[in-house]
Amino acid sequence: AQSVAQPEDQVNVAEGNPLTVKCTYSVSGNPYLFWYVQYPNRGLQFLLKYITGDNLVKGSYGFEAEFNKSQTSFHLKKPSALVSDSALYFCAVRGSQGNLIFGKGTKLSVKP
Amino acid sequence: DAGVTQSPTHLIKTRGQQVTLRCSPKSGHDTVSWYQQALGQGPQFIFQYYEEEERQRGNFPDRFSGHQFPNYSSELNVNALLLGDSALYLCASSYLLRGTYGYTFGSGTRLTVV
């Protein structure tokens, strides 16, 4: 069965420091992977996706993600965190019929 | 930017009632999917509509039903509401069934069942 795991419920980072939000996946075949961000009482905003090609994917707002096939991981990264990055982050994989399968989410807290 | 539009934004219903939520997809998108996001959880797939037909369905009871119109807009209907149906309902649109070009989400409808 296809699944996504986000092992950390919360990640705390100081402003200006690099951040990493972890995601591992389990799929048959080649994965289509996504990161979304959700601000309080809002829908999901697309950050980036991996379909094929370079293992380092660049996305919106300075975020990037590294696809690692051997470790079945797709960690979200940013070189320098902002307070405004504080939000809920979801990793997702595309299911066999085109639906998205989400992780449970990781709350990112960036302190000044 | 004509993104995904959902209505209403908030709704309060009583147990046993029925509710209809609406979604207009992003311009150029022809596939609409619905997700339920309970508090503190990731979104869970309800079903997907393409060419006015339900194409696939997640693990949700028959109380959850939907419809897609010729203009690609969609409705989600929930009958016999339970307290556990309280959640944020998200609509996502994409181009073609497999979503190769990505999915765009609306801001959601917050349903509270009392």
GROMACS .gro file of C-alpha atoms in nm:
model
  226
    1ALA     CA    1   0.000   0.000   0.000
    2GLN     CA    2   0.115   0.350  -0.074
    3SER     CA    3   0.188   0.570   0.224
    4VAL     CA    4   0.373   0.873   0.349
    5ALA     CA    5   0.532   0.922   0.689
    6GLN     CA    6   0.630   1.246   0.854
    7PRO     CA    7   0.817   1.134   1.164
    8GLU     CA    8   0.818   1.470   1.344
    9ASP     CA    9   0.502   1.627   1.481
   10GLN     CA   10   0.684   1.956   1.532
   11VAL     CA   11   1.009   2.117   1.423
   12ASN     CA   12   1.147   2.422   1.604
   13VAL     CA   13   1.400   2.646   1.433
   14ALA     CA   14   1.551   2.985   1.507
   15GLU     CA   15   1.504   3.253   1.244
   16GLY     CA   16   1.794   3.260   1.001
   17ASN     CA   17   1.889   2.898   1.063
   18PRO     CA   18   1.841   2.623   0.806
   19LEU     CA   19   1.535   2.405   0.838
   20THR     CA   20   1.452   2.049   0.740
   21VAL     CA   21   1.113   1.880   0.752
   22LYS     CA   22   1.136   1.508   0.700
   23CYS     CA   23   0.924   1.281   0.481
   24THR     CA   24   0.956   0.918   0.379
   25TYR     CA   25   0.733   0.736   0.137
   26SER     CA   26   0.629   0.391   0.031
   27VAL     CA   27   0.502   0.336  -0.323
   28SER     CA   28   0.525   0.081  -0.599
   29GLY     CA   29   0.686   0.222  -0.908
   30ASN     CA   30   0.815   0.573  -0.954
   31PRO     CA   31   0.681   0.819  -0.699
   32TYR     CA   32   0.517   1.153  -0.767
   33LEU     CA   33   0.587   1.354  -0.451
   34PHE     CA   34   0.452   1.686  -0.328
   35TRP     CA   35   0.493   1.933  -0.045
   36TYR     CA   36   0.210   2.160   0.064
   37VAL     CA   37   0.191   2.426   0.335
   38GLN     CA   38  -0.117   2.516   0.537
   39TYR     CA   39  -0.160   2.834   0.736
   40PRO     CA   40  -0.423   2.849   1.015
   41ASN     CA   41  -0.780   2.816   0.888
   42ARG     CA   42  -0.663   2.804   0.529
   43GLY     CA   43  -0.642   2.550   0.250
   44LEU     CA   44  -0.328   2.389   0.117
   45GLN     CA   45  -0.074   2.589  -0.080
   46PHE     CA   46   0.152   2.408  -0.324
   47LEU     CA   47   0.526   2.437  -0.257
   48LEU     CA   48   0.694   2.194  -0.493
   49LYS     CA   49   0.674   1.855  -0.658
   50TYR     CA   50   0.901   1.582  -0.781
   51ILE     CA   51   0.798   1.392  -1.092
   52THR     CA   52   1.127   1.295  -1.250
   53GLY     CA   53   1.468   1.445  -1.320
   54ASP     CA   54   1.698   1.623  -1.079
   55ASN     CA   55   1.690   1.497  -0.724
   56LEU     CA   56   1.697   1.854  -0.589
   57VAL     CA   57   1.368   2.028  -0.656
   58LYS     CA   58   1.327   2.402  -0.609
   59GLY     CA   59   0.993   2.544  -0.516
   60SER     CA   60   0.808   2.848  -0.390
   61TYR     CA   61   0.921   3.086  -0.114
   62GLY     CA   62   1.282   2.962  -0.120
   63PHE     CA   63   1.196   2.603  -0.030
   64GLU     CA   64   1.360   2.304  -0.190
   65ALA     CA   65   1.335   1.929  -0.145
   66GLU     CA   66   1.579   1.649  -0.195
   67PHE     CA   67   1.456   1.323  -0.344
   68ASN     CA   68   1.653   1.019  -0.231
   69LYS     CA   69   1.538   0.698  -0.394
   70SER     CA   70   1.759   0.464  -0.192
   71GLN     CA   71   1.631   0.607   0.135
   72THR     CA   72   1.276   0.661   0.001
   73SER     CA   73   1.286   1.012   0.138
   74PHE     CA   74   1.176   1.354   0.019
   75HIS     CA   75   1.287   1.603   0.285
   76LEU     CA   76   1.186   1.967   0.263
   77LYS     CA   77   1.460   2.223   0.322
   78LYS     CA   78   1.524   2.594   0.338
   79PRO     CA   79   1.865   2.754   0.390
   80SER     CA   80   1.741   3.038   0.611
   81ALA     CA   81   1.411   3.018   0.798
   82LEU     CA   82   1.173   3.311   0.840
   83VAL     CA   83   0.921   3.364   1.118
   84SER     CA   84   0.657   3.377   0.845
   85ASP     CA   85   0.744   3.017   0.749
   86SER     CA   86   0.571   2.900   1.067
   87ALA     CA   87   0.286   2.677   0.949
   88LEU     CA   88   0.178   2.318   0.901
   89TYR     CA   89   0.362   2.127   0.629
   90PHE     CA   90   0.228   1.822   0.449
   91CYS     CA   91   0.413   1.573   0.235
   92ALA     CA   92   0.204   1.377  -0.015
   93VAL     CA   93   0.247   1.105  -0.273
   94ARG     CA   94   0.023   1.048  -0.571
   95GLY     CA   95  -0.177   0.729  -0.544
   96SER     CA   96  -0.219   0.478  -0.821
   97GLN     CA   97  -0.543   0.637  -0.944
   98GLY     CA   98  -0.439   0.999  -0.917
   99ASN     CA   99  -0.547   1.080  -0.562
  100LEU     CA  100  -0.306   1.233  -0.311
  101ILE     CA  101  -0.203   1.043   0.000
  102PHE     CA  102  -0.091   1.278   0.274
  103GLY     CA  103   0.126   1.245   0.579
  104LYS     CA  104  -0.012   1.362   0.912
  105GLY     CA  105   0.171   1.691   0.889
  106THR     CA  106   0.458   1.862   1.066
  107LYS     CA  107   0.416   2.187   1.252
  108LEU     CA  108   0.706   2.421   1.184
  109SER     CA  109   0.772   2.689   1.444
  110VAL     CA  110   1.030   2.955   1.364
  111LYS     CA  111   1.127   3.177   1.656
  112PRO     CA  112   1.280   3.525   1.620
  113ASP     CA  113  -0.588   3.432  -1.062
  114ALA     CA  114  -0.897   3.210  -1.098
  115GLY     CA  115  -0.799   2.948  -0.847
  116VAL     CA  116  -1.023   2.694  -0.678
  117THR     CA  117  -1.329   2.850  -0.517
  118GLN     CA  118  -1.524   2.680  -0.240
  119SER     CA  119  -1.849   2.782  -0.075
  120PRO     CA  120  -1.956   2.836   0.190
  121THR     CA  121  -1.646   2.905   0.399
  122HIS     CA  122  -1.811   2.803   0.725
  123LEU     CA  123  -2.119   2.599   0.806
  124ILE     CA  124  -2.289   2.478   1.122
  125LYS     CA  125  -2.532   2.188   1.100
  126THR     CA  126  -2.721   1.968   1.343
  127ARG     CA  127  -2.675   1.592   1.368
  128GLY     CA  128  -2.894   1.408   1.120
  129GLN     CA  129  -2.915   1.696   0.876
  130GLN     CA  130  -2.784   1.702   0.522
  131VAL     CA  131  -2.526   1.942   0.379
  132THR     CA  132  -2.406   2.042   0.032
  133LEU     CA  133  -2.065   2.195  -0.030
  134ARG     CA  134  -1.964   2.352  -0.359
  135CYS     CA  135  -1.644   2.382  -0.556
  136SER     CA  136  -1.542   2.563  -0.873
  137PRO     CA  137  -1.214   2.433  -1.015
  138LYS     CA  138  -0.924   2.635  -1.142
  139SER     CA  139  -0.964   2.755  -1.498
  140GLY     CA  140  -0.844   2.486  -1.739
  141HIS     CA  141  -0.884   2.203  -1.487
  142ASP     CA  142  -1.132   1.925  -1.553
  143THR     CA  143  -1.094   1.695  -1.253
  144VAL     CA  144  -1.219   1.764  -0.903
  145SER     CA  145  -1.129   1.573  -0.588
  146TRP     CA  146  -1.264   1.614  -0.238
  147TYR     CA  147  -1.072   1.565   0.086
  148GLN     CA  148  -1.172   1.566   0.451
  149GLN     CA  149  -0.927   1.710   0.701
  150ALA     CA  150  -1.013   1.640   1.063
  151LEU     CA  151  -0.853   1.854   1.330
  152GLY     CA  152  -0.485   1.771   1.369
  153GLN     CA  153  -0.483   1.528   1.078
  154GLY     CA  154  -0.373   1.522   0.719
  155PRO     CA  155  -0.636   1.540   0.445
  156GLN     CA  156  -0.810   1.213   0.362
  157PHE     CA  157  -0.930   1.142   0.010
  158ILE     CA  158  -1.309   1.116  -0.031
  159PHE     CA  159  -1.363   1.082  -0.406
  160GLN     CA  160  -1.269   1.216  -0.745
  161TYR     CA  161  -1.483   1.332  -1.036
  162TYR     CA  162  -1.391   1.343  -1.402
  163GLU     CA  163  -1.625   1.379  -1.699
  164GLU     CA  164  -1.918   1.403  -1.459
  165GLU     CA  165  -1.855   1.059  -1.314
  166GLU     CA  166  -1.708   0.940  -0.987
  167ARG     CA  167  -1.381   0.781  -1.091
  168GLN     CA  168  -1.248   0.659  -0.762
  169ARG     CA  169  -1.339   0.670  -0.400
  170GLY     CA  170  -1.163   0.660  -0.068
  171ASN     CA  171  -1.277   0.482   0.245
  172PHE     CA  172  -1.588   0.687   0.314
  173PRO     CA  173  -1.946   0.564   0.363
  174ASP     CA  174  -2.226   0.608   0.112
  175ARG     CA  175  -2.353   0.904   0.315
  176PHE     CA  176  -2.090   1.096   0.123
  177SER     CA  177  -2.191   1.155  -0.237
  178GLY     CA  178  -2.104   1.401  -0.506
  179HIS     CA  179  -2.172   1.540  -0.844
  180GLN     CA  180  -1.980   1.710  -1.121
  181PHE     CA  181  -2.148   1.946  -1.364
  182PRO     CA  182  -2.071   2.006  -1.733
  183ASN     CA  183  -1.875   2.320  -1.641
  184TYR     CA  184  -1.651   2.099  -1.418
  185SER     CA  185  -1.779   2.245  -1.093
  186SER     CA  186  -1.866   1.996  -0.823
  187GLU     CA  187  -2.077   1.939  -0.515
  188LEU     CA  188  -2.014   1.726  -0.211
  189ASN     CA  189  -2.323   1.604  -0.026
  190VAL     CA  190  -2.322   1.450   0.317
  191ASN     CA  191  -2.641   1.292   0.454
  192ALA     CA  192  -2.734   1.201   0.809
  193LEU     CA  193  -2.457   1.412   0.958
  194LEU     CA  194  -2.262   1.279   1.253
  195LEU     CA  195  -2.056   1.472   1.503
  196GLY     CA  196  -1.750   1.302   1.354
  197ASP     CA  197  -1.817   1.467   1.019
  198SER     CA  198  -1.698   1.797   1.166
  199ALA     CA  199  -1.389   1.884   0.962
  200LEU     CA  200  -1.238   2.108   0.700
  201TYR     CA  201  -1.349   1.990   0.356
  202LEU     CA  202  -1.104   2.065   0.082
  203CYS     CA  203  -1.161   2.063  -0.289
  204ALA     CA  204  -0.869   2.009  -0.526
  205SER     CA  205  -0.872   2.047  -0.900
  206SER     CA  206  -0.631   1.912  -1.158
  207TYR     CA  207  -0.594   1.860  -1.528
  208LEU     CA  208  -0.676   1.507  -1.638
  209LEU     CA  209  -0.725   1.218  -1.402
  210ARG     CA  210  -0.374   1.146  -1.299
  211GLY     CA  211  -0.282   1.494  -1.184
  212THR     CA  212   0.056   1.488  -1.354
  213TYR     CA  213   0.057   1.865  -1.374
  214GLY     CA  214  -0.030   1.912  -1.010
  215TYR     CA  215  -0.327   1.981  -0.790
  216THR     CA  216  -0.466   2.316  -0.677
  217PHE     CA  217  -0.655   2.332  -0.351
  218GLY     CA  218  -0.927   2.567  -0.240
  219SER     CA  219  -0.938   2.730   0.103
  220GLY     CA  220  -1.192   2.478   0.224
  221THR     CA  221  -1.528   2.472   0.395
  222ARG     CA  222  -1.524   2.437   0.773
  223LEU     CA  223  -1.818   2.216   0.871
  224THR     CA  224  -1.921   2.197   1.234
  225VAL     CA  225  -2.184   1.941   1.334
  226VAL     CA  226  -2.353   2.005   1.669
   0.00000   0.00000   0.00000
